[in-house]
């Protein structure tokens, strides 16, 4: 094709021999460059992607802070509830700040979900449950995103084995929502009630102490009450608590923001991480409303906890059951805008993976589960290592730990395969906004006004004839 092109160029007398030589040199250079890129794709190379606006967390993540009581709370979806990504960050940060445990946790398995790993939970008696995704009886829900309502006389049991990722201790707390006129729960294993403290808004923190580190926690509901969480209390060390909810989107927090923010005020975290976007990627998204609502929530959090550091991470590149995440680029752009507006730190998980289409590379290197939505153990571990590495580098701490992480990340990072670099047009035009066709409108004029193309509008709206618009017709863009 290159020779034919040069032959055609030669028929034009206005083109000089010097121009021919220039075209030929550029063609050769182009071929060499393509060859180089093709070879580079066969290699395995981890490219460090820095956290944007690191100054937003540098004051709260430093050696002086880590040497005192330190707490991280990590919100997110199933990637976080699974606790492999957050667990890997926890392990590495605790290598610097000491093991203060996993903070407050919840018996997800009783809510037809999964986890925590290393536990077996059951309830004898009647109970119901709710989450920030499904709450038909409008129960109040705290930062863990779930609640279990036990009827009077119901007995809750959670057993622990060696796979439990938290750190057990003789002393533990149970957070209960219910009236405090009388004690709501009674321990059903050897131990004593040390205190029951009102946290306001009908929330009570019951603290118990057992003679030995318990292999199970068991209590009886003396009246109807809701379980919000359990925590083993440590004397020192870094606490890293995950608040993941399977299927959650960032906006699912908003109806419960009063209780969530109130819990955060009580827990006083040093650093809060928000990892959302995956579930938003597979649904229509009103980007204007999304940005406004989430930014308002973040600013309110900063008002309530002015000393807290906040970091937002975006959606990884996934293909749930082979489906295209039509809003992936849109939601990631929104999250970036939100971080800029609220002056919070931002970590581009999607870019770290390799950008749009990189899921193919991760899938080919056995880093995803078969659903192509969730990372397997190797993939989640790698994601957690890269996030922690970015945190340490952003704050210039844990140099030895950074080196250890780099030695783990580099060989584990996936070898490149041929991947699509340009997303389909639908991926950048999925915002669920509509334009109403007015008199005199044409599709080309509408596309120009909306900053998109006629082809994109046709594909998004199923229009086969661009000239067949009707007055009052709704055009999604």
CSV table of C-alpha atoms in Angstrom, one decimal:
chain,number,residue,atom,x,y,z
A,1,UNK,CA,0.0,0.0,0.0
A,2,UNK,CA,2.9,2.3,0.8
A,3,UNK,CA,4.4,1.8,-2.8
A,4,UNK,CA,1.0,2.5,-4.4
A,5,UNK,CA,0.7,5.6,-2.4
A,6,UNK,CA,4.1,6.8,-3.5
A,7,UNK,CA,3.4,6.0,-7.1
A,8,UNK,CA,0.2,8.1,-7.0
A,9,UNK,CA,2.2,10.9,-5.4
A,10,UNK,CA,4.7,10.8,-8.2
A,11,UNK,CA,2.1,11.5,-10.8
A,12,UNK,CA,1.7,15.0,-9.4
A,13,UNK,CA,4.3,17.3,-10.8
A,14,UNK,CA,3.9,19.7,-8.0
A,15,UNK,CA,5.5,17.3,-5.5
A,16,UNK,CA,9.3,17.5,-5.5
A,17,UNK,CA,11.8,14.6,-5.1
A,18,UNK,CA,12.7,16.0,-1.7
A,19,UNK,CA,9.0,15.6,-0.6
A,20,UNK,CA,9.1,12.0,-2.0
A,21,UNK,CA,12.2,11.3,0.2
A,22,UNK,CA,10.4,12.8,3.2
A,23,UNK,CA,7.3,10.7,2.7
A,24,UNK,CA,9.5,7.6,2.3
A,25,UNK,CA,11.4,8.3,5.5
A,26,UNK,CA,8.2,8.9,7.4
A,27,UNK,CA,6.8,5.6,6.1
A,28,UNK,CA,9.8,3.7,7.2
A,29,UNK,CA,9.8,5.4,10.6
A,30,UNK,CA,6.1,4.5,11.0
A,31,UNK,CA,6.8,0.9,10.2
A,32,UNK,CA,9.6,0.8,12.7
A,33,UNK,CA,7.5,2.4,15.3
A,34,UNK,CA,4.7,-0.1,14.8
A,35,UNK,CA,7.1,-2.9,15.0
A,36,UNK,CA,8.5,-1.5,18.3
A,37,UNK,CA,5.1,-1.1,19.8
A,38,UNK,CA,4.2,-4.7,18.7
A,39,UNK,CA,7.2,-6.0,20.5
A,40,UNK,CA,6.6,-3.8,23.6
A,41,UNK,CA,3.1,-5.3,23.9
A,42,UNK,CA,4.6,-8.7,24.5
A,43,UNK,CA,6.5,-7.5,27.6
A,44,UNK,CA,5.2,-7.1,31.1
A,45,UNK,CA,5.7,-3.6,32.4
A,46,UNK,CA,4.2,-1.9,35.4
A,47,UNK,CA,3.9,1.8,34.8
A,48,UNK,CA,3.4,3.8,38.1
A,49,UNK,CA,0.4,6.1,37.9
A,50,UNK,CA,0.6,8.8,40.6
A,51,UNK,CA,-2.3,9.9,42.8
A,52,UNK,CA,-3.6,13.2,41.6
A,53,UNK,CA,-3.7,16.0,44.2
A,54,UNK,CA,-1.5,14.2,46.8
A,55,UNK,CA,-1.4,17.2,49.0
A,56,UNK,CA,-5.0,16.3,50.0
A,57,UNK,CA,-3.8,13.3,51.9
A,58,UNK,CA,-0.1,14.1,52.7
A,59,UNK,CA,-1.0,15.9,56.0
A,60,UNK,CA,-3.0,12.9,57.3
A,61,UNK,CA,-0.8,10.0,56.1
A,62,UNK,CA,2.7,10.5,57.5
A,63,UNK,CA,5.0,8.7,60.0
A,64,UNK,CA,3.9,10.9,62.9
A,65,UNK,CA,0.3,10.1,62.3
A,66,UNK,CA,0.9,6.4,61.7
A,67,UNK,CA,2.8,6.1,65.0
A,68,UNK,CA,-0.4,7.1,66.9
A,69,UNK,CA,-3.9,5.7,66.7
A,70,UNK,CA,-4.7,5.6,63.0
A,71,UNK,CA,-7.9,4.6,61.2
A,72,UNK,CA,-8.8,4.2,57.5
A,73,UNK,CA,-12.4,3.6,56.3
A,74,UNK,CA,-12.8,2.3,52.8
A,75,UNK,CA,-16.2,2.5,51.1
A,76,UNK,CA,-17.0,0.7,47.9
A,77,UNK,CA,-18.9,-2.0,46.0
A,78,UNK,CA,-18.3,-5.8,45.8
A,79,UNK,CA,-14.6,-5.2,45.0
A,80,UNK,CA,-14.3,-3.8,48.5
A,81,UNK,CA,-16.8,-6.0,50.4
A,82,UNK,CA,-14.7,-9.0,49.2
A,83,UNK,CA,-11.9,-7.5,51.2
A,84,UNK,CA,-9.1,-8.7,49.0
A,85,UNK,CA,-8.2,-5.3,47.6
A,86,UNK,CA,-8.8,-3.4,50.8
A,87,UNK,CA,-7.2,-6.3,52.7
A,88,UNK,CA,-4.0,-6.0,50.8
A,89,UNK,CA,-3.9,-2.3,51.5
A,90,UNK,CA,-4.6,-3.0,55.1
A,91,UNK,CA,-1.7,-5.5,55.4
A,92,UNK,CA,0.8,-3.2,53.9
A,93,UNK,CA,-0.2,-0.1,55.9
A,94,UNK,CA,-0.3,-2.2,59.0
A,95,UNK,CA,3.3,-3.2,58.3
A,96,UNK,CA,4.1,0.5,59.0
A,97,UNK,CA,1.5,1.4,61.6
A,98,UNK,CA,0.9,-1.9,63.4
A,99,UNK,CA,-2.0,-4.3,63.4
A,100,UNK,CA,-5.0,-2.5,64.9
A,101,UNK,CA,-7.5,-4.9,63.2
A,102,UNK,CA,-10.1,-4.6,60.6
A,103,UNK,CA,-12.4,-2.2,62.5
A,104,UNK,CA,-16.2,-2.8,62.4
A,105,UNK,CA,-17.4,-5.8,60.4
A,106,UNK,CA,-20.8,-7.3,59.5
A,107,UNK,CA,-22.3,-10.8,59.0
A,108,UNK,CA,-23.0,-10.3,55.3
A,109,UNK,CA,-23.8,-14.0,54.8
A,110,UNK,CA,-27.0,-13.6,56.8
A,111,UNK,CA,-28.1,-11.0,54.2
A,112,UNK,CA,-27.8,-13.4,51.3
A,113,UNK,CA,-24.4,-11.9,50.5
A,114,UNK,CA,-20.9,-13.2,51.1
A,115,UNK,CA,-18.4,-12.9,53.9
A,116,UNK,CA,-16.6,-12.1,56.0
A,117,UNK,CA,-14.0,-14.7,55.2
A,118,UNK,CA,-13.3,-17.0,58.1
A,119,UNK,CA,-16.7,-16.7,59.8
A,120,UNK,CA,-19.8,-18.7,60.0
A,121,UNK,CA,-23.0,-16.9,61.2
A,122,UNK,CA,-26.5,-17.9,62.1
A,123,UNK,CA,-29.5,-16.6,63.9
A,124,UNK,CA,-32.0,-18.7,65.9
A,125,UNK,CA,-35.3,-17.0,65.8
A,126,UNK,CA,-36.9,-14.5,63.5
A,127,UNK,CA,-35.0,-11.7,61.8
A,128,UNK,CA,-35.1,-9.5,58.7
A,129,UNK,CA,-32.3,-7.6,56.9
A,130,UNK,CA,-31.9,-4.6,54.7
A,131,UNK,CA,-29.1,-2.9,52.8
A,132,UNK,CA,-28.6,0.5,51.1
A,133,UNK,CA,-29.7,-1.2,47.9
A,134,UNK,CA,-32.8,-2.9,49.2
A,135,UNK,CA,-34.7,-1.5,52.1
A,136,UNK,CA,-38.4,-2.1,51.7
A,137,UNK,CA,-39.2,-1.3,55.4
A,138,UNK,CA,-37.2,1.9,55.4
A,139,UNK,CA,-34.8,0.8,58.1
A,140,UNK,CA,-32.0,3.1,59.2
A,141,UNK,CA,-28.6,1.9,58.0
A,142,UNK,CA,-25.1,3.0,59.1
A,143,UNK,CA,-21.8,3.2,57.3
A,144,UNK,CA,-21.4,-0.6,56.8
A,145,UNK,CA,-24.4,-0.5,54.4
A,146,UNK,CA,-26.4,-3.4,56.0
A,147,UNK,CA,-28.6,-3.9,59.1
A,148,UNK,CA,-30.2,-7.0,60.6
A,149,UNK,CA,-33.3,-6.6,62.7
A,150,UNK,CA,-33.7,-9.3,65.4
A,151,UNK,CA,-37.0,-10.0,67.1
A,152,UNK,CA,-37.2,-10.4,70.9
A,153,UNK,CA,-35.5,-13.7,71.9
A,154,UNK,CA,-33.6,-14.2,68.7
A,155,UNK,CA,-30.0,-15.5,69.2
A,156,UNK,CA,-27.2,-14.3,67.0
A,157,UNK,CA,-24.0,-16.4,66.6
A,158,UNK,CA,-20.8,-15.7,64.6
A,159,UNK,CA,-18.0,-18.3,64.7
A,160,UNK,CA,-14.4,-17.5,63.7
A,161,UNK,CA,-11.7,-19.7,62.2
A,162,UNK,CA,-8.1,-19.2,61.2
A,163,UNK,CA,-9.0,-17.6,57.9
A,164,UNK,CA,-10.7,-14.6,59.5
A,165,UNK,CA,-8.8,-11.5,58.3
A,166,UNK,CA,-9.4,-9.4,61.3
A,167,UNK,CA,-7.6,-9.5,64.6
A,168,UNK,CA,-9.6,-11.0,67.5
A,169,UNK,CA,-9.3,-9.9,71.1
A,170,UNK,CA,-10.9,-10.5,74.5
A,171,UNK,CA,-12.7,-7.2,74.2
A,172,UNK,CA,-15.3,-6.4,71.5
A,173,UNK,CA,-18.1,-4.0,70.8
A,174,UNK,CA,-21.5,-4.5,69.2
A,175,UNK,CA,-23.3,-1.5,67.6
A,176,UNK,CA,-27.1,-1.7,68.1
A,177,UNK,CA,-29.8,0.5,66.8
A,178,UNK,CA,-32.8,0.6,69.1
A,179,UNK,CA,-34.3,2.4,72.1
A,180,UNK,CA,-32.0,2.6,75.1
A,181,UNK,CA,-34.6,2.6,77.8
A,182,UNK,CA,-33.4,-0.9,78.7
A,183,UNK,CA,-30.4,-3.1,77.7
A,184,UNK,CA,-31.2,-4.6,74.3
A,185,UNK,CA,-28.8,-7.5,74.2
A,186,UNK,CA,-27.4,-10.1,76.5
A,187,UNK,CA,-24.1,-12.0,75.9
A,188,UNK,CA,-24.7,-15.8,75.5
A,189,UNK,CA,-21.0,-16.8,76.0
A,190,UNK,CA,-18.7,-16.3,79.1
A,191,UNK,CA,-18.0,-12.6,79.5
A,192,UNK,CA,-19.1,-9.4,81.1
A,193,UNK,CA,-20.8,-6.2,79.9
A,194,UNK,CA,-18.2,-3.4,80.4
A,195,UNK,CA,-20.4,-0.6,79.2
A,196,UNK,CA,-23.3,0.5,77.0
A,197,UNK,CA,-22.8,3.9,75.6
A,198,UNK,CA,-25.4,6.0,73.8
A,199,UNK,CA,-24.2,7.4,70.5
A,200,UNK,CA,-27.4,9.4,69.9
A,201,UNK,CA,-30.2,8.8,67.4
A,202,UNK,CA,-31.1,5.5,69.1
A,203,UNK,CA,-27.7,3.9,68.6
A,204,UNK,CA,-26.0,2.1,71.5
A,205,UNK,CA,-22.5,0.7,71.6
A,206,UNK,CA,-22.3,-2.4,73.9
A,207,UNK,CA,-18.7,-3.3,75.0
A,208,UNK,CA,-18.0,-6.8,76.3
A,209,UNK,CA,-15.0,-8.5,77.7
A,210,UNK,CA,-14.4,-12.3,77.7
A,211,UNK,CA,-11.9,-14.2,79.9
A,212,UNK,CA,-10.2,-15.6,76.7
A,213,UNK,CA,-10.1,-14.5,73.1
A,214,UNK,CA,-13.5,-15.9,71.9
A,215,UNK,CA,-13.9,-18.3,69.0
A,216,UNK,CA,-17.4,-17.1,68.6
A,217,UNK,CA,-19.6,-14.1,69.5
A,218,UNK,CA,-23.1,-14.9,70.6
A,219,UNK,CA,-25.8,-12.7,72.0
A,220,UNK,CA,-29.6,-12.7,72.6
A,221,UNK,CA,-31.9,-9.9,71.7
A,222,UNK,CA,-33.9,-8.9,74.8
A,223,UNK,CA,-36.2,-6.8,72.7
A,224,UNK,CA,-36.4,-6.0,69.0
A,225,UNK,CA,-33.3,-4.2,67.8
A,226,UNK,CA,-31.0,-3.8,64.8
A,227,UNK,CA,-27.4,-5.0,64.5
A,228,UNK,CA,-25.2,-2.5,62.7
A,229,UNK,CA,-21.7,-3.9,63.3
A,230,UNK,CA,-19.2,-5.7,65.5
A,231,UNK,CA,-15.6,-4.8,66.3
A,232,UNK,CA,-12.7,-6.4,68.2
A,233,UNK,CA,-11.0,-3.7,70.2
A,234,UNK,CA,-7.3,-3.3,70.0
A,235,UNK,CA,-5.0,-1.3,72.3
A,236,UNK,CA,-2.9,0.1,69.4
A,237,UNK,CA,-2.1,-0.1,65.8
A,238,UNK,CA,-3.6,0.9,62.5
A,239,UNK,CA,-7.3,0.1,61.9
A,240,UNK,CA,-8.4,-0.5,58.3
A,241,UNK,CA,-12.2,-0.9,58.0
A,242,UNK,CA,-14.0,-1.8,54.7
A,243,UNK,CA,-17.6,-0.7,54.1
A,244,UNK,CA,-18.2,-2.4,50.8
A,245,UNK,CA,-21.7,-3.4,49.6
A,246,UNK,CA,-22.3,-5.8,46.7
A,247,UNK,CA,-23.9,-3.9,43.8
A,248,UNK,CA,-23.5,-0.5,45.3
A,249,UNK,CA,-23.1,2.8,43.5
A,250,UNK,CA,-21.8,6.0,45.0
A,251,UNK,CA,-25.3,7.5,45.1
A,252,UNK,CA,-26.7,4.6,47.2
A,253,UNK,CA,-25.0,6.3,50.2
A,254,UNK,CA,-27.0,9.5,49.9
A,255,UNK,CA,-30.3,8.5,51.4
A,256,UNK,CA,-28.4,7.3,54.5
A,257,UNK,CA,-25.9,10.2,54.7
A,258,UNK,CA,-27.1,11.4,58.0
A,259,UNK,CA,-26.4,8.1,59.8
A,260,UNK,CA,-23.2,7.5,57.8
A,261,UNK,CA,-21.7,10.9,58.5
A,262,UNK,CA,-22.8,10.6,62.1
A,263,UNK,CA,-20.9,7.3,62.4
A,264,UNK,CA,-17.8,8.8,60.7
A,265,UNK,CA,-17.9,11.6,63.2
A,266,UNK,CA,-17.9,9.0,66.0
A,267,UNK,CA,-15.2,6.8,64.5
A,268,UNK,CA,-13.0,9.8,63.6
A,269,UNK,CA,-11.1,8.2,60.6
A,270,UNK,CA,-7.8,9.8,59.4
A,271,UNK,CA,-8.4,8.7,55.8
A,272,UNK,CA,-11.5,7.8,53.9
A,273,UNK,CA,-11.4,6.0,50.6
A,274,UNK,CA,-14.3,5.9,48.1
A,275,UNK,CA,-14.1,3.2,45.4
A,276,UNK,CA,-17.2,3.2,43.2
A,277,UNK,CA,-18.0,3.4,39.5
A,278,UNK,CA,-18.2,-0.3,38.4
A,279,UNK,CA,-21.9,-0.7,38.8
A,280,UNK,CA,-22.6,2.8,37.4
A,281,UNK,CA,-20.7,1.7,34.3
A,282,UNK,CA,-23.5,-0.7,33.3
A,283,UNK,CA,-26.4,1.6,33.6
A,284,UNK,CA,-27.5,5.0,32.2
A,285,UNK,CA,-26.0,7.9,34.1
A,286,UNK,CA,-27.2,11.4,34.5
A,287,UNK,CA,-23.7,12.9,34.8
A,288,UNK,CA,-24.9,16.4,35.9
A,289,UNK,CA,-27.0,15.1,38.8
A,290,UNK,CA,-24.3,12.5,39.7
A,291,UNK,CA,-21.5,15.1,39.9
A,292,UNK,CA,-23.7,17.6,41.9
A,293,UNK,CA,-25.0,15.0,44.4
A,294,UNK,CA,-21.7,13.3,45.1
A,295,UNK,CA,-19.7,16.6,45.3
A,296,UNK,CA,-22.3,17.9,47.8
A,297,UNK,CA,-21.8,14.7,49.9
A,298,UNK,CA,-18.0,15.0,49.9
A,299,UNK,CA,-18.1,18.7,50.8
A,300,UNK,CA,-20.5,17.9,53.7
A,301,UNK,CA,-18.1,15.1,54.9
A,302,UNK,CA,-15.2,17.6,54.8
A,303,UNK,CA,-17.3,20.1,56.8
A,304,UNK,CA,-18.1,17.5,59.4
A,305,UNK,CA,-14.5,16.2,59.5
A,306,UNK,CA,-12.2,19.0,58.4
A,307,UNK,CA,-9.1,17.0,59.3
A,308,UNK,CA,-9.9,13.9,57.3
A,309,UNK,CA,-8.1,13.0,54.1
A,310,UNK,CA,-10.2,11.8,51.3
A,311,UNK,CA,-9.3,9.8,48.1
A,312,UNK,CA,-11.6,8.8,45.3
A,313,UNK,CA,-10.7,5.9,43.0
A,314,UNK,CA,-12.5,5.2,39.8
A,315,UNK,CA,-14.0,2.2,37.9
A,316,UNK,CA,-11.7,-0.6,36.7
A,317,UNK,CA,-12.1,-1.8,33.1
A,318,UNK,CA,-14.5,-4.8,33.3
A,319,UNK,CA,-16.9,-6.7,31.0
A,320,UNK,CA,-19.6,-8.3,33.2
A,321,UNK,CA,-20.7,-11.5,31.5
A,322,UNK,CA,-19.3,-10.1,28.2
A,323,UNK,CA,-21.4,-6.9,28.3
A,324,UNK,CA,-19.9,-3.6,27.4
A,325,UNK,CA,-19.9,-1.1,30.3
A,326,UNK,CA,-21.5,1.7,28.2
A,327,UNK,CA,-21.0,4.4,31.0
A,328,UNK,CA,-17.5,3.4,32.1
A,329,UNK,CA,-15.8,6.4,30.5
A,330,UNK,CA,-18.6,8.8,31.6
A,331,UNK,CA,-18.6,7.8,35.3
A,332,UNK,CA,-14.8,7.9,35.4
A,333,UNK,CA,-14.9,11.4,34.0
A,334,UNK,CA,-17.5,12.4,36.5
A,335,UNK,CA,-15.5,11.0,39.4
A,336,UNK,CA,-12.5,13.0,38.2
A,337,UNK,CA,-14.6,16.2,38.0
A,338,UNK,CA,-15.9,15.5,41.5
A,339,UNK,CA,-12.4,15.1,42.9
A,340,UNK,CA,-11.3,18.4,41.3
A,341,UNK,CA,-14.4,20.3,42.5
A,342,UNK,CA,-14.0,19.0,46.1
A,343,UNK,CA,-10.2,19.2,46.1
A,344,UNK,CA,-9.8,15.6,47.1
A,345,UNK,CA,-7.1,13.1,46.0
A,346,UNK,CA,-7.8,10.9,42.9
A,347,UNK,CA,-6.4,7.6,41.8
A,348,UNK,CA,-7.1,6.4,38.3
A,349,UNK,CA,-7.5,2.7,38.7
A,350,UNK,CA,-8.7,2.4,35.1
A,351,UNK,CA,-5.5,4.0,33.7
A,352,UNK,CA,-3.4,1.8,36.0
A,353,UNK,CA,-4.9,-1.3,34.4
A,354,UNK,CA,-4.2,0.0,31.0
A,355,UNK,CA,-7.3,2.0,30.1
A,356,UNK,CA,-10.3,1.0,28.0
A,357,UNK,CA,-10.1,-2.6,26.8
A,358,UNK,CA,-7.4,-3.6,29.3
A,359,UNK,CA,-9.8,-6.1,30.8
A,360,UNK,CA,-8.8,-8.4,27.9
A,361,UNK,CA,-5.2,-8.3,29.0
A,362,UNK,CA,-6.1,-9.0,32.6
A,363,UNK,CA,-8.4,-11.8,31.6
A,364,UNK,CA,-5.8,-13.4,29.4
A,365,UNK,CA,-3.4,-13.3,32.3
A,366,UNK,CA,-5.8,-15.0,34.7
A,367,UNK,CA,-6.5,-12.0,36.9
A,368,UNK,CA,-10.3,-12.0,36.6
A,369,UNK,CA,-12.9,-14.4,37.6
A,370,UNK,CA,-14.9,-16.0,34.7
A,371,UNK,CA,-17.6,-13.3,35.1
A,372,UNK,CA,-15.1,-10.7,33.9
A,373,UNK,CA,-16.5,-8.4,36.5
A,374,UNK,CA,-14.6,-9.4,39.7
A,375,UNK,CA,-10.9,-9.9,40.1
A,376,UNK,CA,-9.7,-13.3,41.3
A,377,UNK,CA,-7.4,-13.6,44.3
A,378,UNK,CA,-4.3,-12.8,42.2
A,379,UNK,CA,-5.9,-9.8,40.4
A,380,UNK,CA,-7.4,-8.3,43.6
A,381,UNK,CA,-4.1,-8.7,45.4
A,382,UNK,CA,-2.3,-6.9,42.6
A,383,UNK,CA,-4.9,-4.1,42.6
A,384,UNK,CA,-4.5,-3.6,46.4
A,385,UNK,CA,-0.8,-3.6,46.1
A,386,UNK,CA,-0.8,-0.9,43.4
A,387,UNK,CA,-3.2,1.3,45.4
A,388,UNK,CA,-1.1,1.0,48.5
A,389,UNK,CA,2.1,1.6,46.5
A,390,UNK,CA,0.5,4.8,45.1
A,391,UNK,CA,-0.5,5.9,48.6
A,392,UNK,CA,3.0,5.4,50.0
A,393,UNK,CA,4.7,7.2,47.1
A,394,UNK,CA,2.2,10.1,47.2
A,395,UNK,CA,3.0,10.7,50.8
A,396,UNK,CA,6.7,9.8,50.5
A,397,UNK,CA,6.6,7.3,53.4
A,398,UNK,CA,7.5,3.6,53.8
A,399,UNK,CA,10.4,3.5,51.4
A,400,UNK,CA,11.3,-0.1,52.3
A,401,UNK,CA,7.6,-1.1,51.9
A,402,UNK,CA,7.4,0.7,48.6
A,403,UNK,CA,10.4,-1.4,47.4
A,404,UNK,CA,8.8,-4.6,48.6
A,405,UNK,CA,5.6,-3.7,46.8
A,406,UNK,CA,7.4,-2.9,43.6
A,407,UNK,CA,9.1,-6.3,43.7
A,408,UNK,CA,5.7,-8.0,44.1
A,409,UNK,CA,3.9,-5.8,41.5
A,410,UNK,CA,6.4,-6.0,38.6
A,411,UNK,CA,6.3,-9.7,38.0
A,412,UNK,CA,2.6,-10.0,38.7
A,413,UNK,CA,1.6,-7.2,36.3
A,414,UNK,CA,-0.1,-8.7,33.2
A,415,UNK,CA,1.7,-9.3,30.0
A,416,UNK,CA,0.1,-7.2,27.2
A,417,UNK,CA,-2.1,-8.7,24.5
A,418,UNK,CA,-3.7,-6.9,21.6
A,419,UNK,CA,-6.5,-4.8,23.0
A,420,UNK,CA,-8.9,-2.2,21.5
A,421,UNK,CA,-7.6,1.3,22.3
A,422,UNK,CA,-10.7,3.2,21.2
A,423,UNK,CA,-14.0,2.6,22.9
A,424,UNK,CA,-17.2,2.4,20.9
A,425,UNK,CA,-19.0,5.7,20.5
A,426,UNK,CA,-21.8,4.5,22.8
A,427,UNK,CA,-19.4,4.4,25.7
A,428,UNK,CA,-19.0,8.2,25.6
A,429,UNK,CA,-22.6,9.0,25.0
A,430,UNK,CA,-24.5,7.2,27.7
A,431,UNK,CA,-25.7,10.1,29.9
A,432,UNK,CA,-29.4,9.7,30.5
A,433,UNK,CA,-30.3,13.3,29.5
A,434,UNK,CA,-32.8,14.1,26.8
A,435,UNK,CA,-33.4,16.8,24.2
A,436,UNK,CA,-36.9,17.6,23.0
A,437,UNK,CA,-37.1,18.2,19.3
A,438,UNK,CA,-38.3,21.7,18.5
A,439,UNK,CA,-39.7,23.2,15.3
A,440,UNK,CA,-37.0,23.7,12.7
A,441,UNK,CA,-34.6,21.3,14.4
A,442,UNK,CA,-32.4,18.9,12.4
A,443,UNK,CA,-30.4,16.0,13.7
A,444,UNK,CA,-27.1,17.7,12.6
A,445,UNK,CA,-28.1,20.9,14.3
A,446,UNK,CA,-29.0,19.0,17.5
A,447,UNK,CA,-25.7,17.1,17.4
A,448,UNK,CA,-23.7,20.3,17.1
A,449,UNK,CA,-25.7,21.9,19.9
A,450,UNK,CA,-25.1,18.9,22.2
A,451,UNK,CA,-21.4,18.5,21.3
A,452,UNK,CA,-21.8,15.0,19.7
A,453,UNK,CA,-22.2,13.5,16.3
A,454,UNK,CA,-25.2,12.5,14.1
A,455,UNK,CA,-23.9,9.0,14.0
A,456,UNK,CA,-23.7,8.7,17.8
A,457,UNK,CA,-27.2,10.1,18.3
A,458,UNK,CA,-28.5,7.6,15.7
A,459,UNK,CA,-26.9,4.7,17.4
A,460,UNK,CA,-28.0,5.7,20.9
A,461,UNK,CA,-31.6,6.4,19.9
A,462,UNK,CA,-32.1,3.7,17.2
A,463,UNK,CA,-32.7,6.3,14.5
A,464,UNK,CA,-32.4,4.8,11.0
A,465,UNK,CA,-33.4,7.9,9.0
A,466,UNK,CA,-31.8,11.2,10.3
A,467,UNK,CA,-34.3,13.2,8.3
A,468,UNK,CA,-37.4,11.6,10.0
A,469,UNK,CA,-37.4,13.7,13.3
A,470,UNK,CA,-40.8,14.5,14.8
A,471,UNK,CA,-41.8,17.6,16.8
A,472,UNK,CA,-41.6,16.7,20.5
A,473,UNK,CA,-39.5,13.6,20.0
A,474,UNK,CA,-37.1,12.8,22.8
A,475,UNK,CA,-33.4,12.4,21.9
A,476,UNK,CA,-31.1,10.8,24.4
A,477,UNK,CA,-27.5,12.0,24.6
